[in-house]
Short mmCIF file of C-alpha atoms and ligand atoms in Angstrom, two decimals:
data_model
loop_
_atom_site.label_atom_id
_atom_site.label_comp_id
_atom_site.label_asym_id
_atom_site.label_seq_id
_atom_site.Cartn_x
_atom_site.Cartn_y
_atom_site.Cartn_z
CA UNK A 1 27.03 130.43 86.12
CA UNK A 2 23.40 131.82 86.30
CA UNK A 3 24.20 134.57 88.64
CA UNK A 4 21.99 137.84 88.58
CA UNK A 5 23.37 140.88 87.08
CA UNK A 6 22.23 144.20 88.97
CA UNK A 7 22.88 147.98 89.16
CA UNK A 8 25.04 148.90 92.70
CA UNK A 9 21.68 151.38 92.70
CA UNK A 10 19.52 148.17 93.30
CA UNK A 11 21.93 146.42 95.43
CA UNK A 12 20.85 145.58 99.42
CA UNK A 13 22.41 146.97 102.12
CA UNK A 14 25.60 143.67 103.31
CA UNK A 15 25.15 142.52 99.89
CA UNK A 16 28.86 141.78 98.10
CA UNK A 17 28.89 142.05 94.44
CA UNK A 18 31.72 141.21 91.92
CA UNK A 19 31.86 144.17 89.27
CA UNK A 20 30.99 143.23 85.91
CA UNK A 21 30.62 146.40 84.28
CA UNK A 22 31.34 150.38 84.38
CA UNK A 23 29.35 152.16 81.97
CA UNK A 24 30.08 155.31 82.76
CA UNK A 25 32.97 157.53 80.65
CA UNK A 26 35.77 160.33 81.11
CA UNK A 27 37.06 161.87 84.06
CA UNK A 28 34.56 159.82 86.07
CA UNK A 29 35.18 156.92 84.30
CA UNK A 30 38.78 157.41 85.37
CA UNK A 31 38.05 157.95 89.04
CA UNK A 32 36.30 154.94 89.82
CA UNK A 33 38.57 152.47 88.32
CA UNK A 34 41.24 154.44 90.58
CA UNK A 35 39.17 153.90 93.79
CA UNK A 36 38.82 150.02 92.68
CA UNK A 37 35.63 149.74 91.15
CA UNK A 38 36.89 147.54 88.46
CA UNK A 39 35.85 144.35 87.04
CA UNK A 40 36.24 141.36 89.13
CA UNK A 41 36.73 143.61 92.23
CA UNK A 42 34.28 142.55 95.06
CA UNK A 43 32.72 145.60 96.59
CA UNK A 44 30.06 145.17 99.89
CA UNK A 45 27.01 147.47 100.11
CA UNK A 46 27.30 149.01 103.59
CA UNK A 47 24.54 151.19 103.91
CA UNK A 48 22.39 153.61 102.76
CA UNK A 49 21.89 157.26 103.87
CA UNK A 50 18.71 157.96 105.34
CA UNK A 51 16.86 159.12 102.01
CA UNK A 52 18.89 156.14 100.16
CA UNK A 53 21.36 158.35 98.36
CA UNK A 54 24.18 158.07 98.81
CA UNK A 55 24.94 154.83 99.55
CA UNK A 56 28.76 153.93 101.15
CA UNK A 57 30.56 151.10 99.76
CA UNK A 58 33.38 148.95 100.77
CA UNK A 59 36.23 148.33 98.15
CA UNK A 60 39.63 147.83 98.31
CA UNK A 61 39.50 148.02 102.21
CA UNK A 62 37.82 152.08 101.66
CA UNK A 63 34.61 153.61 102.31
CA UNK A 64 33.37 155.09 98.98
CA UNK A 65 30.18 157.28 99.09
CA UNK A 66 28.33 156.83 95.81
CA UNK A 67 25.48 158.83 94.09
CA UNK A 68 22.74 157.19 92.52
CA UNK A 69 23.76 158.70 89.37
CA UNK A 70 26.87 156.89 89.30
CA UNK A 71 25.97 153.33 90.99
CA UNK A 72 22.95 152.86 88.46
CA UNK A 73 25.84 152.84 86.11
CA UNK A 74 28.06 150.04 87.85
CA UNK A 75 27.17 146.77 87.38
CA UNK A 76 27.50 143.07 89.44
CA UNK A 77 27.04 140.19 89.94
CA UNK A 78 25.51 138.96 93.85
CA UNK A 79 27.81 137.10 95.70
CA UNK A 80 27.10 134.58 97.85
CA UNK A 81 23.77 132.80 99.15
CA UNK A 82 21.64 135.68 98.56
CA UNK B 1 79.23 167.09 96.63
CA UNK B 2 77.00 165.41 94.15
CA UNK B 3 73.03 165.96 94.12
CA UNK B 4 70.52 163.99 93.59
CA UNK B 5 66.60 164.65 93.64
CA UNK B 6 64.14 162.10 95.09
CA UNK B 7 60.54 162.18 94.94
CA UNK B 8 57.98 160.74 97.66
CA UNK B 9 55.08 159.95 95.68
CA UNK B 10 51.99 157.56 97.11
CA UNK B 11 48.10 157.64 98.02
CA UNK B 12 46.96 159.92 100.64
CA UNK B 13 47.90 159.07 104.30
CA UNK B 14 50.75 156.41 103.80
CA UNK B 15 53.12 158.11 105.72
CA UNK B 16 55.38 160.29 103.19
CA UNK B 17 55.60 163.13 105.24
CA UNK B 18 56.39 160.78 108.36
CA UNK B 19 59.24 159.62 105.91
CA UNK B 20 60.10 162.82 104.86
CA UNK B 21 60.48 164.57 108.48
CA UNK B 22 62.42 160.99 109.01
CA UNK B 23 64.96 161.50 105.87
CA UNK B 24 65.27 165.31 106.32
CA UNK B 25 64.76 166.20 109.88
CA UNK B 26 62.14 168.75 109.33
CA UNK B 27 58.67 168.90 110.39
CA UNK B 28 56.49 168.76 107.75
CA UNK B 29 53.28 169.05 109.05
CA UNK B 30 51.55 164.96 109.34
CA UNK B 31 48.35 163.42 110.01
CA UNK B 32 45.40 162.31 108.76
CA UNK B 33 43.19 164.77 107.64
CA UNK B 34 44.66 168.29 109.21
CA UNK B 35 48.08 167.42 108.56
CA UNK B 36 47.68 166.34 104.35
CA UNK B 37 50.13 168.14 102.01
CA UNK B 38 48.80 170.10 99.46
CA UNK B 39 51.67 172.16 98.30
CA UNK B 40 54.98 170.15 97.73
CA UNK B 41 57.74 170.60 100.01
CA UNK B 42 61.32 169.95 100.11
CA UNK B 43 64.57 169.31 102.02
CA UNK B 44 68.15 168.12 101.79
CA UNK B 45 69.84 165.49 103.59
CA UNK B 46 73.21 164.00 103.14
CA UNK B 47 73.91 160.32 103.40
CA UNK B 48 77.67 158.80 102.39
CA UNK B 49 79.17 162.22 101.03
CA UNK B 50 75.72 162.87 98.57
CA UNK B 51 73.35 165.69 99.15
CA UNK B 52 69.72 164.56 98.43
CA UNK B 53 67.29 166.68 97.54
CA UNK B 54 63.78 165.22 99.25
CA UNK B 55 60.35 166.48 97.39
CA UNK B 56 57.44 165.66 99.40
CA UNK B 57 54.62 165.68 96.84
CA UNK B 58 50.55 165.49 97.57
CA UNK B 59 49.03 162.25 97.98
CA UNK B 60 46.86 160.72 95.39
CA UNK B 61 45.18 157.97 94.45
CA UNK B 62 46.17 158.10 90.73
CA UNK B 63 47.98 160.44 88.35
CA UNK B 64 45.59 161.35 85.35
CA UNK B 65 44.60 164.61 85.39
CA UNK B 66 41.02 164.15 87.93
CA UNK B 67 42.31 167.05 90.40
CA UNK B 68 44.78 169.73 90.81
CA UNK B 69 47.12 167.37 93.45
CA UNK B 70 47.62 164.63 90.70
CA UNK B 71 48.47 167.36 88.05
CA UNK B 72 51.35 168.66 90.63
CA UNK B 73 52.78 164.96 90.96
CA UNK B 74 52.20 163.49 87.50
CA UNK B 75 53.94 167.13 86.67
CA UNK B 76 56.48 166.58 88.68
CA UNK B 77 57.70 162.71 87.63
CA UNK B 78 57.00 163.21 84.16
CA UNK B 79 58.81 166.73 83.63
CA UNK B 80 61.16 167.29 86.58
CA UNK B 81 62.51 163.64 86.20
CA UNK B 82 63.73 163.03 89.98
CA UNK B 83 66.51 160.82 89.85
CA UNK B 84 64.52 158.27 92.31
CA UNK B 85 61.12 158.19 92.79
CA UNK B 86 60.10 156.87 95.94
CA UNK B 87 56.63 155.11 95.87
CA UNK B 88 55.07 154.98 99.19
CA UNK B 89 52.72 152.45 99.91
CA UNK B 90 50.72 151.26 102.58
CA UNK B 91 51.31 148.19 103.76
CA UNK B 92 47.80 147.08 104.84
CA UNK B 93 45.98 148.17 101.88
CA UNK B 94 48.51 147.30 99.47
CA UNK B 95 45.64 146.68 96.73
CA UNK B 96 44.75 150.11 96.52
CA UNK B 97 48.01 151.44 96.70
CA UNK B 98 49.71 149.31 93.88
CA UNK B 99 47.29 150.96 91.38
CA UNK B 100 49.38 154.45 91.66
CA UNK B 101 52.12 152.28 92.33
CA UNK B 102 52.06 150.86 88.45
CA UNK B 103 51.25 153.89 87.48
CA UNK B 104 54.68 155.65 87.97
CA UNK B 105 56.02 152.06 86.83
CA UNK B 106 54.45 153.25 83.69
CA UNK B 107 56.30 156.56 83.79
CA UNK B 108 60.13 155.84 85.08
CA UNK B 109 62.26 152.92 85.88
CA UNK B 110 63.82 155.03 88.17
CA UNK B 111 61.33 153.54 91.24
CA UNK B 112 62.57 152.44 94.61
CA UNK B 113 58.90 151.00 96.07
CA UNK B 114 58.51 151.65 99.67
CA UNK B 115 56.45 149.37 102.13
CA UNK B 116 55.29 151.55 104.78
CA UNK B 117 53.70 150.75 108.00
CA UNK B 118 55.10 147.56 108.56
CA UNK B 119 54.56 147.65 111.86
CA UNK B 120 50.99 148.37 111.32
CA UNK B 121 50.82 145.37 109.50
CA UNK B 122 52.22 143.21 111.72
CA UNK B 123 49.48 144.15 114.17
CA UNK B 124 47.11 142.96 111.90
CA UNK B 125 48.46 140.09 110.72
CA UNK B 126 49.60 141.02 107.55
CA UNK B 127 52.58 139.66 106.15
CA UNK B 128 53.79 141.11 103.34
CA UNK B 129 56.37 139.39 100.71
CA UNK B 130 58.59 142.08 100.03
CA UNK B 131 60.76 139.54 97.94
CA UNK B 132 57.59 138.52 95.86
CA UNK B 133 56.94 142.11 95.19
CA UNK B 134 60.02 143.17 93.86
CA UNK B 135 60.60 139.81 91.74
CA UNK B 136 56.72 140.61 90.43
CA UNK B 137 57.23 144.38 89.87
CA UNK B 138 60.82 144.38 89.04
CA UNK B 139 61.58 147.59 90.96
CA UNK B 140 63.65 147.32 94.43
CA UNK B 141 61.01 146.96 97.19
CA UNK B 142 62.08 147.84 100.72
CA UNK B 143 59.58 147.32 103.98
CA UNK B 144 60.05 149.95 106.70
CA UNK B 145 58.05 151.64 109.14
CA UNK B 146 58.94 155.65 108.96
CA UNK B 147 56.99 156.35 112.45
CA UNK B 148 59.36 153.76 114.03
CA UNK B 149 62.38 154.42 111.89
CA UNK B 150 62.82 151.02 110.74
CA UNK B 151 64.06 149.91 107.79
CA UNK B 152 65.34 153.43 106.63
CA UNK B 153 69.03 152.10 106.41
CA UNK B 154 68.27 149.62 104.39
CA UNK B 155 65.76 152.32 101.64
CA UNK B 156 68.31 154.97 101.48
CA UNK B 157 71.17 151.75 100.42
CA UNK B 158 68.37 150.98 97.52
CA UNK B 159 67.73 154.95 97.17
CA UNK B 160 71.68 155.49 96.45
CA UNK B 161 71.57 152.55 93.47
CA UNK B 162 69.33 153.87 92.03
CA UNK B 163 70.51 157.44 92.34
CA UNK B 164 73.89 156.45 91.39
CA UNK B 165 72.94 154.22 88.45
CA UNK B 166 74.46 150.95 90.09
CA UNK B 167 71.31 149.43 89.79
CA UNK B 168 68.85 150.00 86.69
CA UNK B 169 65.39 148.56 87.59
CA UNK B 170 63.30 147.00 84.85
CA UNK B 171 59.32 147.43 85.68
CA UNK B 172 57.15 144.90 84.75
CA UNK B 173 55.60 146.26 81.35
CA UNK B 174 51.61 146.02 81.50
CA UNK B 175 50.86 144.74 78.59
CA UNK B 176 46.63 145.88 77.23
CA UNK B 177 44.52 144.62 74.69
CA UNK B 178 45.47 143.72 70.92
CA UNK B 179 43.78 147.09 69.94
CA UNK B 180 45.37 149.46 72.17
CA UNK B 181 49.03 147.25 71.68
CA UNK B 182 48.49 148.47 67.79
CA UNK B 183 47.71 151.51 68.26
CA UNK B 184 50.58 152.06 70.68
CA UNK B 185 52.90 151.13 68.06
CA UNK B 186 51.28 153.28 65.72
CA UNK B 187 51.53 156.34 67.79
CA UNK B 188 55.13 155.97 69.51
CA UNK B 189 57.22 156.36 66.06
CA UNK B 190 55.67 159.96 65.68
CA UNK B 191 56.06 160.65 69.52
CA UNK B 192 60.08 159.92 69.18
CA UNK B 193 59.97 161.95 66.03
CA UNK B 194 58.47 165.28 68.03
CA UNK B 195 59.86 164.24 71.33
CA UNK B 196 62.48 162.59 71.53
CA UNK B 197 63.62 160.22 74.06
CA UNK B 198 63.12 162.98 77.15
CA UNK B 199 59.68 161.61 77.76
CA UNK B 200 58.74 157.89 78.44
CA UNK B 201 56.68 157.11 74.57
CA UNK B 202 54.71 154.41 75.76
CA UNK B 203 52.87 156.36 78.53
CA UNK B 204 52.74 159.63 75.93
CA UNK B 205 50.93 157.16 73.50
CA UNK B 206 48.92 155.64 76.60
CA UNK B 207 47.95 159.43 77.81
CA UNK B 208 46.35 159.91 74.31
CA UNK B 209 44.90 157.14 73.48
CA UNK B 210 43.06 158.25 76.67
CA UNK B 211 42.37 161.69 75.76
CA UNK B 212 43.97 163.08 78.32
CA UNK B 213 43.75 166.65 77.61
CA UNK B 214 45.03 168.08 80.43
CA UNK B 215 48.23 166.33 80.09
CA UNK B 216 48.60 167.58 76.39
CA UNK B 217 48.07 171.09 77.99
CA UNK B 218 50.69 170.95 80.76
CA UNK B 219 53.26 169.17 77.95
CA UNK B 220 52.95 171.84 75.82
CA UNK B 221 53.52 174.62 78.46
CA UNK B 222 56.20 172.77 79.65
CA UNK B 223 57.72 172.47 75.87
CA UNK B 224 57.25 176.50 75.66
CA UNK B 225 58.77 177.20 78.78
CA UNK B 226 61.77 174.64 78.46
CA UNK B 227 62.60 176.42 75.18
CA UNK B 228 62.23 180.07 75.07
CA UNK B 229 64.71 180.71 77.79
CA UNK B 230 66.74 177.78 76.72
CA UNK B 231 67.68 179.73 73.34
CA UNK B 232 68.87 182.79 74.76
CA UNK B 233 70.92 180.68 77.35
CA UNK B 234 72.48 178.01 76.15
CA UNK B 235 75.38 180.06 74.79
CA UNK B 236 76.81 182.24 77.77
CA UNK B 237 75.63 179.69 80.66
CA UNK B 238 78.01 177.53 79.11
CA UNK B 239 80.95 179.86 78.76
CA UNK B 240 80.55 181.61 82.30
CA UNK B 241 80.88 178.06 83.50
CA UNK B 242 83.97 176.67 81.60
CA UNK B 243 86.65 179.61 82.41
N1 GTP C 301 51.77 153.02 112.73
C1 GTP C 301 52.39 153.81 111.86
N2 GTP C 301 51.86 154.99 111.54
C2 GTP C 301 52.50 155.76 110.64
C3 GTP C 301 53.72 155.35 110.03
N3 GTP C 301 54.11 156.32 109.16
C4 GTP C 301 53.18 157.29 109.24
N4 GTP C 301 52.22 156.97 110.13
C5 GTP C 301 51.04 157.78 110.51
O1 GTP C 301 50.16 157.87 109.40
C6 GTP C 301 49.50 159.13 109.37
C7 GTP C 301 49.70 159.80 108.04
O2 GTP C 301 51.06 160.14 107.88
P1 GTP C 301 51.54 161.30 106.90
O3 GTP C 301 53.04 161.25 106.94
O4 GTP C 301 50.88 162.58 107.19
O5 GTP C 301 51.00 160.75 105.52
P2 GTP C 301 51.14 161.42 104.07
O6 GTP C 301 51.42 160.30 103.14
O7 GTP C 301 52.13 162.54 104.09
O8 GTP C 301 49.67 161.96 103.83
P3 GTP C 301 49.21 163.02 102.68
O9 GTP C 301 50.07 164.23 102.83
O10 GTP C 301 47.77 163.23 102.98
O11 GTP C 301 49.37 162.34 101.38
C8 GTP C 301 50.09 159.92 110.52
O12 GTP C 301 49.21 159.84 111.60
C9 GTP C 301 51.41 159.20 110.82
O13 GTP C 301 51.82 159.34 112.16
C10 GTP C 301 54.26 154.07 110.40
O14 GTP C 301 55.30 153.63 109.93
N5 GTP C 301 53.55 153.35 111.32
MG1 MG C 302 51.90 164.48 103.58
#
């Protein structure tokens, strides 16, 4: 399917994604597959901070608080009629 | 009496405290943010003539080696061996907790998997297929709520056959790619060979093939400590305790 292929970083605030990729490595690596961001996990952008980092997702039923360091590294694909 | 030693191992918040208090009668501080454990506590109850030893360990969302509570519980599975290992989950976020969950699957058989907050659940709508889970994970699953002392009967009767040996679960085995099969095979001969059988060689072989450093670290201070006062020991401990 032709779906579009974006950064978390670029993602819209209500937007759901399904993870395609994680390229980040180590220790960090390690913690976000632990908190669910793993391929073919839906995650929902739920908002930004005022300044736009960071930005709180929802996955696996949790609030995660990312850094645009790390979601310019995570990778999806948009869900839904966007 | 006889001993045994059971761990409560699960993410943060899921109620192992709540289950510990429950189990041992003491009040180990609970709640959700003031009340998390840091330090590992323990108690003793007795249930049909057995003492058990309860070890109420930090709450984490994984085991490897990303923060000082995970090295105290992956420490404590992997080199203290409790004769159960209790894995508390949460049962209305069962998603997230089944990913520490398989990881102690990966670790010990010796797992008695713990649906907590049932009642929680129930509020929400959640049903949750205990029978399903254990069929799928292979470990006995038990639902109870610890905050309304249900179902406690019914995990210390799973606890005990465990304990006791009557029952020897047989976790699912996740099975990764080709590569990392291959190179699991490669590496668990020569594991065995410096190890033994005292630690799991699968997960040894899966903790390198990782790089897991920090795990390497704690194995070998473990090794060092295990055997320098083991030689001096071994002799007299056992003659002081035969006459
Ligand atoms: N509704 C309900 N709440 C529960 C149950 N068990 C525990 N709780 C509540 O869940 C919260 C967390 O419980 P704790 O026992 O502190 O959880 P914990 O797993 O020890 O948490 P950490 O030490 O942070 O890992 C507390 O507010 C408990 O009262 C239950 O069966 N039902
Ligand atoms: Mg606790």
């Amino acid at each position: 399917m032709a779906s579009t292929t974006i950064p978390l970083s670029e993602a819209k605030t209500g937007m759901r994604l399904v993870l395609t990729g994680i390229n980040v490595q180590g220790v960090l690596r390690r913690r976000l597959l632990d908190l669910g961001f793993v391929p073919g996990n839906v995650i929902e952008v739920l908002q930004k901070s005022p300044l736009g980092d960071p930005v709180a997702f929802r996955v696996n039923n949790t609030t995660i608080a990312l850094r645009r360091e790390e979601s310019s590294q995570i990778f999806g694909n948009i869900l839904g009629g966007e | 009496m006889r001993m045994y030693t059971i761990a409560l191992a699960g993410n943060p918040n899921t109620g192992k405290s709540t289950l510990f208090n429950t189990l041992t009668g003491l009040r180990q501080h609970t709640g959700n943010w003031a009340g998390k454990t840091v330090l590992t506590a323990a108690g003793e109850f007795v249930h049909h003539d057995v003492t058990y030893r309860v070890i109420d360990l930090p709450g984490t969302y994984s085991l490897y080696s990303n923060s000082a509570d995970e090295e105290v519980a992956r420490d404590y599975i992997i080199f203290e061996q409790p004769d159960v290992t209790v894995v508390v989950v949460d049962a209305t976020s069962l998603e997230r907790n089944l990913n520490l969950a398989l990881q102690v699957l990966e670790m010990t058989n010796r797992v008695v998997l713990c649906v907590n907050l049932m009642d929680e659940a129930k509020r929400l709508g959640v049903h949750v297929d205990v029978t399903r889970i254990r069929q799928k994970l292979g470990v006995p699953t038990v639902a109870i709520s610890a905050r309304n002392r249900t179902g406690i009967d019914e995990l210390l009767e799973q606890v005990e056959k465990v304990a006791s040996g009557k029952i020897i679960p047989q976790p699912v085995t996740i099975s990764y790619s080709a590569e990392i099969e291959q190179k699991i095979k490669e590496l668990e001969p020569h594991i065995l060979r410096l190890l033994g059988t005292r630690f799991p060689p699968r997960w040894i072989a899966l903790r390198l093939l990782d790089g897991d450093e920090k795990l390497l670290a704690s194995l070998k201070a473990h090794l060092d400590t295990v055997a320098a006062p083991g030689l001096k020991e071994v002799v007299p401990h056992e003659q002081i305790s035969c006459h």
